Amino acid sequence: MGEPREIFLIPSDSPLKEMLHRTLGSLGASLRDASPADFARLSSEHGIARVFLCDLSTEPARSQMLTALKSHGPPLPSVFLICDDWDLCSELGAHAVLNPNADPRALERSVHTLLRLLQLRTQRDRYEREAFTRRGNLRQLTRIGNSLSDVTQLDELIRMLLEETRSMLMADAVSLYLVREVDGEKKLVFVEAQNDSVELEMGQYALAIDNSSIAGFCALSKRTINLRDAYNHRPTEFHFKKSFDTLTGYRTRSVLAAPLINRDRETIGVLSAFNKKRERGVVLANEADIEKYVVPFDFAAQELVECIASQAAVSIEYSRLYNEIRRLFDGFVEASVTAIEARDPTTGGHSERVARLSVGLAHEISDSGSSDFRDIAFSETDITQLRYAAILHDFGKVGVKEHILVKPNKLFNEDLQRIQARFAYARERLVRADRERRIALLQELPPEDTLRERLAELDGQLERDLTVLIETLEAIEQANRPGRPIPNMPEILQKAKELFVPPPYGQDQPVQMLTEPECANLAITRGSLNERERREIQSHVSYTFEFLRKIPWTTKLRGVPGIAYAHHEMLDGSGYPRGISEVDIPYPSRIMTVADIFDALTAADRPYKRAIPVERAVAILYDEADRGKIERCIVDVLVQTRLYEPILKNPRGKLF
């Protein structure tokens, strides 16, 4: 409200009317007539401040006005009494009293003083409102700054930015454009809009950064644009496009557009507000509503939107940088997984599957509400830590010797080839010895019947000896493949170890068909690794931890190395590499352990074992849980939610 220029006189026939009219007119104020009956209506109009001069010096106006004033109750509007009763003024809560019995010059001076008092009070009220508004705006700006600084996802940041801008400016609508490359040219790309009065379903489109639109010119000039009425704007510098209004029936009047400028003084977007409203919550349904409720954006609103735009520019740049770094790191993680799988192609996709299953289990556990997990809750940060730990849990395999890492059978190829060469040599020696015996027999010139009988014996002996060699080698070759138990294998291996053939010419040591280390490897009952090789494979966990702890993780992700380090530990302390027990194993690691075991059992790409059915894998998991090695309740979640089904259908699916 500005300084008072209109004052109501009650009653209209006051004896002082002429003097008041003359005096107030000389001071630039006008005097309007009113009756006691008008007071209730005029003083109660929402949002309009009135000033009243009430002459109580005559009847019946005195009685009528006193009734109206007492009916109104405190607080009274700006009411000034013309009477000689100071106590009455105090009782009613009026602001001042003009004594009607004073001499005319003194009364005139009092009117001058009255008007000056009104001016001062009006200015005071305006300053107080402005101060209150600025304090509120400052608090809101601080809150917006804090909120925006906490948000790293661009979509969420934009939504919050538009909501806060619309609220603070009391705007009916807001929109945001961001500068992006379109066909090799920088343009303003529409991102999002909010509107109280029109439902929006707008697709993406782009504006040129030029004077063909308000937003384009704002971005080009790096200036804030403030229009009282967009339709009455003269297009000297830029043009206003009415296409949205034409399409929706909306009427754009007041417009405020501010550029988002980064620290390099580059425009990265434009934040716009439309149709500032007198009252919150009003829907602008038609032209009459526009006329009644829409006002221009004042200078304070312009300052405010410039502050918001400045904060938004910083936050959007921060969000972009954060997401670029995140994508960069995710790319590094994916490259690391690729490096692991390049060394061991047979387990391709394992890390991704374990990560997908682990993250799914963590979400289900957080949302389950089960008493088993009453103290377990995973934040987004916890989920992110688990995802990185799971995807990188086998990275330490880069430190394991490759021939052990990819060892498909119990014997290395060269070891099996040596055994096969020995058996080939033994066969040749058997055939040669048989030939020598036959020659010696022929040299003896025995009778024909005896010769025939002796040759038949030699044939039988050679066949039996060769059969033993062939069957033993076949048993060794079969035993070499993991997961294929052979009856009486210990006896076969023992006999093979006891087989010797004469030494080659020039040597004096007989050739043993199967050495002690070879026999020990062939006797492996699970998998293809002997104890030494198994320990080396298990060392990948320590290698993983050493690798991960060298990464400068952020505060929110510093738990990643520890989670990965414990994924082979068991609740009863029988795991590796540290043999820690339940109290020291992080819960995310326990989830990863279940996921890792399940995938190892059901994966179809392991050369040393066949994939087993889900039912059998679940039975093994429950058996491990019953033995106190893994969490039964985690296995329950896996089985109940069947999270593994989409993973088994798409085993090469990507997490990132």
JSON list of C-alpha atoms in Angstrom, two decimals, residues 237-355:
[
{"chain": "A", "resi": 237, "resn": "GLU", "atom": "CA", "xyz": [14.97, -6.45, -29.01]},
{"chain": "A", "resi": 238, "resn": "PHE", "atom": "CA", "xyz": [13.16, -9.77, -28.93]},
{"chain": "A", "resi": 239, "resn": "HIS", "atom": "CA", "xyz": [9.85, -11.43, -29.76]},
{"chain": "A", "resi": 240, "resn": "PHE", "atom": "CA", "xyz": [7.26, -13.13, -27.59]},
{"chain": "A", "resi": 241, "resn": "LYS", "atom": "CA", "xyz": [5.89, -16.38, -29.01]},
{"chain": "A", "resi": 242, "resn": "LYS", "atom": "CA", "xyz": [2.19, -16.92, -28.36]},
{"chain": "A", "resi": 243, "resn": "SER", "atom": "CA", "xyz": [2.19, -20.53, -29.58]},
{"chain": "A", "resi": 244, "resn": "PHE", "atom": "CA", "xyz": [1.77, -22.01, -26.08]},
{"chain": "A", "resi": 245, "resn": "ASP", "atom": "CA", "xyz": [-1.10, -19.63, -25.25]},
{"chain": "A", "resi": 246, "resn": "THR", "atom": "CA", "xyz": [-2.76, -20.37, -28.58]},
{"chain": "A", "resi": 247, "resn": "LEU", "atom": "CA", "xyz": [-2.46, -24.11, -28.07]},
{"chain": "A", "resi": 248, "resn": "THR", "atom": "CA", "xyz": [-3.69, -24.20, -24.45]},
{"chain": "A", "resi": 249, "resn": "GLY", "atom": "CA", "xyz": [-5.91, -21.13, -24.13]},
{"chain": "A", "resi": 250, "resn": "TYR", "atom": "CA", "xyz": [-3.59, -19.74, -21.49]},
{"chain": "A", "resi": 251, "resn": "ARG", "atom": "CA", "xyz": [-2.93, -15.99, -21.21]},
{"chain": "A", "resi": 252, "resn": "THR", "atom": "CA", "xyz": [0.62, -14.96, -20.42]},
{"chain": "A", "resi": 253, "resn": "ARG", "atom": "CA", "xyz": [0.88, -11.49, -18.94]},
{"chain": "A", "resi": 254, "resn": "SER", "atom": "CA", "xyz": [3.75, -10.77, -16.56]},
{"chain": "A", "resi": 255, "resn": "VAL", "atom": "CA", "xyz": [7.00, -12.52, -17.43]},
{"chain": "A", "resi": 256, "resn": "LEU", "atom": "CA", "xyz": [10.31, -12.78, -15.57]},
{"chain": "A", "resi": 257, "resn": "ALA", "atom": "CA", "xyz": [13.21, -14.65, -17.18]},
{"chain": "A", "resi": 258, "resn": "ALA", "atom": "CA", "xyz": [16.70, -14.97, -15.69]},
{"chain": "A", "resi": 259, "resn": "PRO", "atom": "CA", "xyz": [19.79, -16.55, -17.26]},
{"chain": "A", "resi": 260, "resn": "LEU", "atom": "CA", "xyz": [21.67, -19.34, -15.48]},
{"chain": "A", "resi": 261, "resn": "ILE", "atom": "CA", "xyz": [25.32, -18.38, -15.76]},
{"chain": "A", "resi": 262, "resn": "ASN", "atom": "CA", "xyz": [28.18, -20.62, -14.64]},
{"chain": "A", "resi": 263, "resn": "ARG", "atom": "CA", "xyz": [31.52, -19.59, -13.18]},
{"chain": "A", "resi": 264, "resn": "ASP", "atom": "CA", "xyz": [33.01, -19.31, -16.68]},
{"chain": "A", "resi": 265, "resn": "ARG", "atom": "CA", "xyz": [30.35, -16.68, -17.49]},
{"chain": "A", "resi": 266, "resn": "GLU", "atom": "CA", "xyz": [28.65, -19.07, -19.90]},
{"chain": "A", "resi": 267, "resn": "THR", "atom": "CA", "xyz": [24.87, -19.27, -20.08]},
{"chain": "A", "resi": 268, "resn": "ILE", "atom": "CA", "xyz": [23.81, -22.82, -19.26]},
{"chain": "A", "resi": 269, "resn": "GLY", "atom": "CA", "xyz": [20.05, -22.26, -19.09]},
{"chain": "A", "resi": 270, "resn": "VAL", "atom": "CA", "xyz": [17.11, -19.91, -18.56]},
{"chain": "A", "resi": 271, "resn": "LEU", "atom": "CA", "xyz": [14.69, -19.92, -15.61]},
{"chain": "A", "resi": 272, "resn": "SER", "atom": "CA", "xyz": [11.36, -18.23, -16.36]},
{"chain": "A", "resi": 273, "resn": "ALA", "atom": "CA", "xyz": [8.33, -17.32, -14.25]},
{"chain": "A", "resi": 274, "resn": "PHE", "atom": "CA", "xyz": [4.92, -16.28, -15.58]},
{"chain": "A", "resi": 275, "resn": "ASN", "atom": "CA", "xyz": [1.93, -14.40, -14.16]},
{"chain": "A", "resi": 276, "resn": "LYS", "atom": "CA", "xyz": [2.74, -13.24, -10.64]},
{"chain": "A", "resi": 277, "resn": "LYS", "atom": "CA", "xyz": [-0.43, -13.57, -8.52]},
{"chain": "A", "resi": 278, "resn": "ARG", "atom": "CA", "xyz": [-1.81, -11.39, -5.77]},
{"chain": "A", "resi": 279, "resn": "GLU", "atom": "CA", "xyz": [-2.88, -14.46, -3.81]},
{"chain": "A", "resi": 280, "resn": "ARG", "atom": "CA", "xyz": [-1.50, -17.98, -3.52]},
{"chain": "A", "resi": 281, "resn": "GLY", "atom": "CA", "xyz": [-3.55, -20.91, -4.71]},
{"chain": "A", "resi": 282, "resn": "VAL", "atom": "CA", "xyz": [-5.59, -18.96, -7.23]},
{"chain": "A", "resi": 283, "resn": "VAL", "atom": "CA", "xyz": [-6.30, -20.75, -10.52]},
{"chain": "A", "resi": 284, "resn": "LEU", "atom": "CA", "xyz": [-6.30, -18.45, -13.54]},
{"chain": "A", "resi": 285, "resn": "ALA", "atom": "CA", "xyz": [-9.23, -19.96, -15.40]},
{"chain": "A", "resi": 286, "resn": "ASN", "atom": "CA", "xyz": [-10.09, -17.07, -17.71]},
{"chain": "A", "resi": 287, "resn": "GLU", "atom": "CA", "xyz": [-9.29, -13.54, -18.80]},
{"chain": "A", "resi": 288, "resn": "ALA", "atom": "CA", "xyz": [-11.21, -12.10, -15.85]},
{"chain": "A", "resi": 289, "resn": "ASP", "atom": "CA", "xyz": [-8.98, -13.98, -13.42]},
{"chain": "A", "resi": 290, "resn": "ILE", "atom": "CA", "xyz": [-5.93, -12.62, -15.24]},
{"chain": "A", "resi": 291, "resn": "GLU", "atom": "CA", "xyz": [-7.22, -9.07, -14.85]},
{"chain": "A", "resi": 292, "resn": "LYS", "atom": "CA", "xyz": [-8.11, -9.56, -11.20]},
{"chain": "A", "resi": 293, "resn": "TYR", "atom": "CA", "xyz": [-5.18, -11.52, -9.83]},
{"chain": "A", "resi": 294, "resn": "VAL", "atom": "CA", "xyz": [-2.13, -11.09, -12.08]},
{"chain": "A", "resi": 295, "resn": "VAL", "atom": "CA", "xyz": [0.34, -8.30, -11.27]},
{"chain": "A", "resi": 296, "resn": "PRO", "atom": "CA", "xyz": [3.80, -7.44, -12.62]},
{"chain": "A", "resi": 297, "resn": "PHE", "atom": "CA", "xyz": [6.93, -8.89, -11.05]},
{"chain": "A", "resi": 298, "resn": "ASP", "atom": "CA", "xyz": [8.47, -6.12, -8.95]},
{"chain": "A", "resi": 299, "resn": "PHE", "atom": "CA", "xyz": [12.14, -5.36, -8.46]},
{"chain": "A", "resi": 300, "resn": "ALA", "atom": "CA", "xyz": [12.27, -7.52, -5.33]},
{"chain": "A", "resi": 301, "resn": "ALA", "atom": "CA", "xyz": [11.00, -10.48, -7.36]},
{"chain": "A", "resi": 302, "resn": "GLN", "atom": "CA", "xyz": [13.63, -9.76, -10.00]},
{"chain": "A", "resi": 303, "resn": "GLU", "atom": "CA", "xyz": [16.38, -9.75, -7.38]},
{"chain": "A", "resi": 304, "resn": "LEU", "atom": "CA", "xyz": [14.97, -12.97, -5.98]},
{"chain": "A", "resi": 305, "resn": "VAL", "atom": "CA", "xyz": [14.87, -14.84, -9.29]},
{"chain": "A", "resi": 306, "resn": "GLU", "atom": "CA", "xyz": [18.42, -13.72, -10.06]},
{"chain": "A", "resi": 307, "resn": "CYS", "atom": "CA", "xyz": [19.57, -15.17, -6.72]},
{"chain": "A", "resi": 308, "resn": "ILE", "atom": "CA", "xyz": [17.71, -18.42, -7.40]},
{"chain": "A", "resi": 309, "resn": "ALA", "atom": "CA", "xyz": [19.12, -18.60, -10.93]},
{"chain": "A", "resi": 310, "resn": "SER", "atom": "CA", "xyz": [22.64, -18.10, -9.59]},
{"chain": "A", "resi": 311, "resn": "GLN", "atom": "CA", "xyz": [22.19, -20.90, -7.05]},
{"chain": "A", "resi": 312, "resn": "ALA", "atom": "CA", "xyz": [20.58, -23.11, -9.70]},
{"chain": "A", "resi": 313, "resn": "ALA", "atom": "CA", "xyz": [23.49, -22.59, -12.10]},
{"chain": "A", "resi": 314, "resn": "VAL", "atom": "CA", "xyz": [25.97, -23.71, -9.45]},
{"chain": "A", "resi": 315, "resn": "SER", "atom": "CA", "xyz": [23.83, -26.70, -8.47]},
{"chain": "A", "resi": 316, "resn": "ILE", "atom": "CA", "xyz": [23.22, -27.83, -12.06]},
{"chain": "A", "resi": 317, "resn": "GLU", "atom": "CA", "xyz": [26.92, -27.54, -12.89]},
{"chain": "A", "resi": 318, "resn": "TYR", "atom": "CA", "xyz": [27.72, -29.47, -9.72]},
{"chain": "A", "resi": 319, "resn": "SER", "atom": "CA", "xyz": [25.15, -32.12, -10.63]},
{"chain": "A", "resi": 320, "resn": "ARG", "atom": "CA", "xyz": [26.55, -32.44, -14.13]},
{"chain": "A", "resi": 321, "resn": "LEU", "atom": "CA", "xyz": [30.10, -32.69, -12.82]},
{"chain": "A", "resi": 322, "resn": "TYR", "atom": "CA", "xyz": [29.05, -35.23, -10.18]},
{"chain": "A", "resi": 323, "resn": "ASN", "atom": "CA", "xyz": [27.28, -37.38, -12.77]},
{"chain": "A", "resi": 324, "resn": "GLU", "atom": "CA", "xyz": [30.19, -37.10, -15.21]},
{"chain": "A", "resi": 325, "resn": "ILE", "atom": "CA", "xyz": [32.57, -38.27, -12.49]},
{"chain": "A", "resi": 326, "resn": "ARG", "atom": "CA", "xyz": [30.10, -41.01, -11.58]},
{"chain": "A", "resi": 327, "resn": "ARG", "atom": "CA", "xyz": [29.91, -42.15, -15.21]},
{"chain": "A", "resi": 328, "resn": "LEU", "atom": "CA", "xyz": [33.69, -41.98, -15.45]},
{"chain": "A", "resi": 329, "resn": "PHE", "atom": "CA", "xyz": [34.09, -44.15, -12.37]},
{"chain": "A", "resi": 330, "resn": "ASP", "atom": "CA", "xyz": [31.38, -46.55, -13.51]},
{"chain": "A", "resi": 331, "resn": "GLY", "atom": "CA", "xyz": [33.25, -46.83, -16.81]},
{"chain": "A", "resi": 332, "resn": "PHE", "atom": "CA", "xyz": [36.44, -47.63, -14.90]},
{"chain": "A", "resi": 333, "resn": "VAL", "atom": "CA", "xyz": [34.58, -50.27, -12.89]},
{"chain": "A", "resi": 334, "resn": "GLU", "atom": "CA", "xyz": [33.14, -51.81, -16.05]},
{"chain": "A", "resi": 335, "resn": "ALA", "atom": "CA", "xyz": [36.59, -51.81, -17.65]},
{"chain": "A", "resi": 336, "resn": "SER", "atom": "CA", "xyz": [37.97, -53.53, -14.54]},
{"chain": "A", "resi": 337, "resn": "VAL", "atom": "CA", "xyz": [35.32, -56.23, -14.79]},
{"chain": "A", "resi": 338, "resn": "THR", "atom": "CA", "xyz": [36.15, -56.65, -18.47]},
{"chain": "A", "resi": 339, "resn": "ALA", "atom": "CA", "xyz": [39.81, -57.09, -17.53]},
{"chain": "A", "resi": 340, "resn": "ILE", "atom": "CA", "xyz": [38.88, -59.78, -15.00]},
{"chain": "A", "resi": 341, "resn": "GLU", "atom": "CA", "xyz": [36.73, -61.64, -17.49]},
{"chain": "A", "resi": 342, "resn": "ALA", "atom": "CA", "xyz": [39.43, -61.38, -20.17]},
{"chain": "A", "resi": 343, "resn": "ARG", "atom": "CA", "xyz": [41.71, -63.39, -17.88]},
{"chain": "A", "resi": 344, "resn": "ASP", "atom": "CA", "xyz": [38.97, -65.88, -17.05]},
{"chain": "A", "resi": 345, "resn": "PRO", "atom": "CA", "xyz": [36.37, -65.88, -19.85]},
{"chain": "A", "resi": 346, "resn": "THR", "atom": "CA", "xyz": [34.68, -68.95, -18.42]},
{"chain": "A", "resi": 347, "resn": "THR", "atom": "CA", "xyz": [33.24, -66.89, -15.57]},
{"chain": "A", "resi": 348, "resn": "GLY", "atom": "CA", "xyz": [32.07, -64.06, -17.83]},
{"chain": "A", "resi": 349, "resn": "GLY", "atom": "CA", "xyz": [29.10, -62.18, -16.38]},
{"chain": "A", "resi": 350, "resn": "HIS", "atom": "CA", "xyz": [29.60, -63.58, -12.87]},
{"chain": "A", "resi": 351, "resn": "SER", "atom": "CA", "xyz": [30.46, -60.26, -11.25]},
{"chain": "A", "resi": 352, "resn": "GLU", "atom": "CA", "xyz": [27.48, -58.52, -12.86]},
{"chain": "A", "resi": 353, "resn": "ARG", "atom": "CA", "xyz": [25.11, -61.31, -11.80]},
{"chain": "A", "resi": 354, "resn": "VAL", "atom": "CA", "xyz": [26.35, -61.28, -8.21]},
{"chain": "A", "resi": 355, "resn": "ALA", "atom": "CA", "xyz": [25.95, -57.48, -8.12]}
]
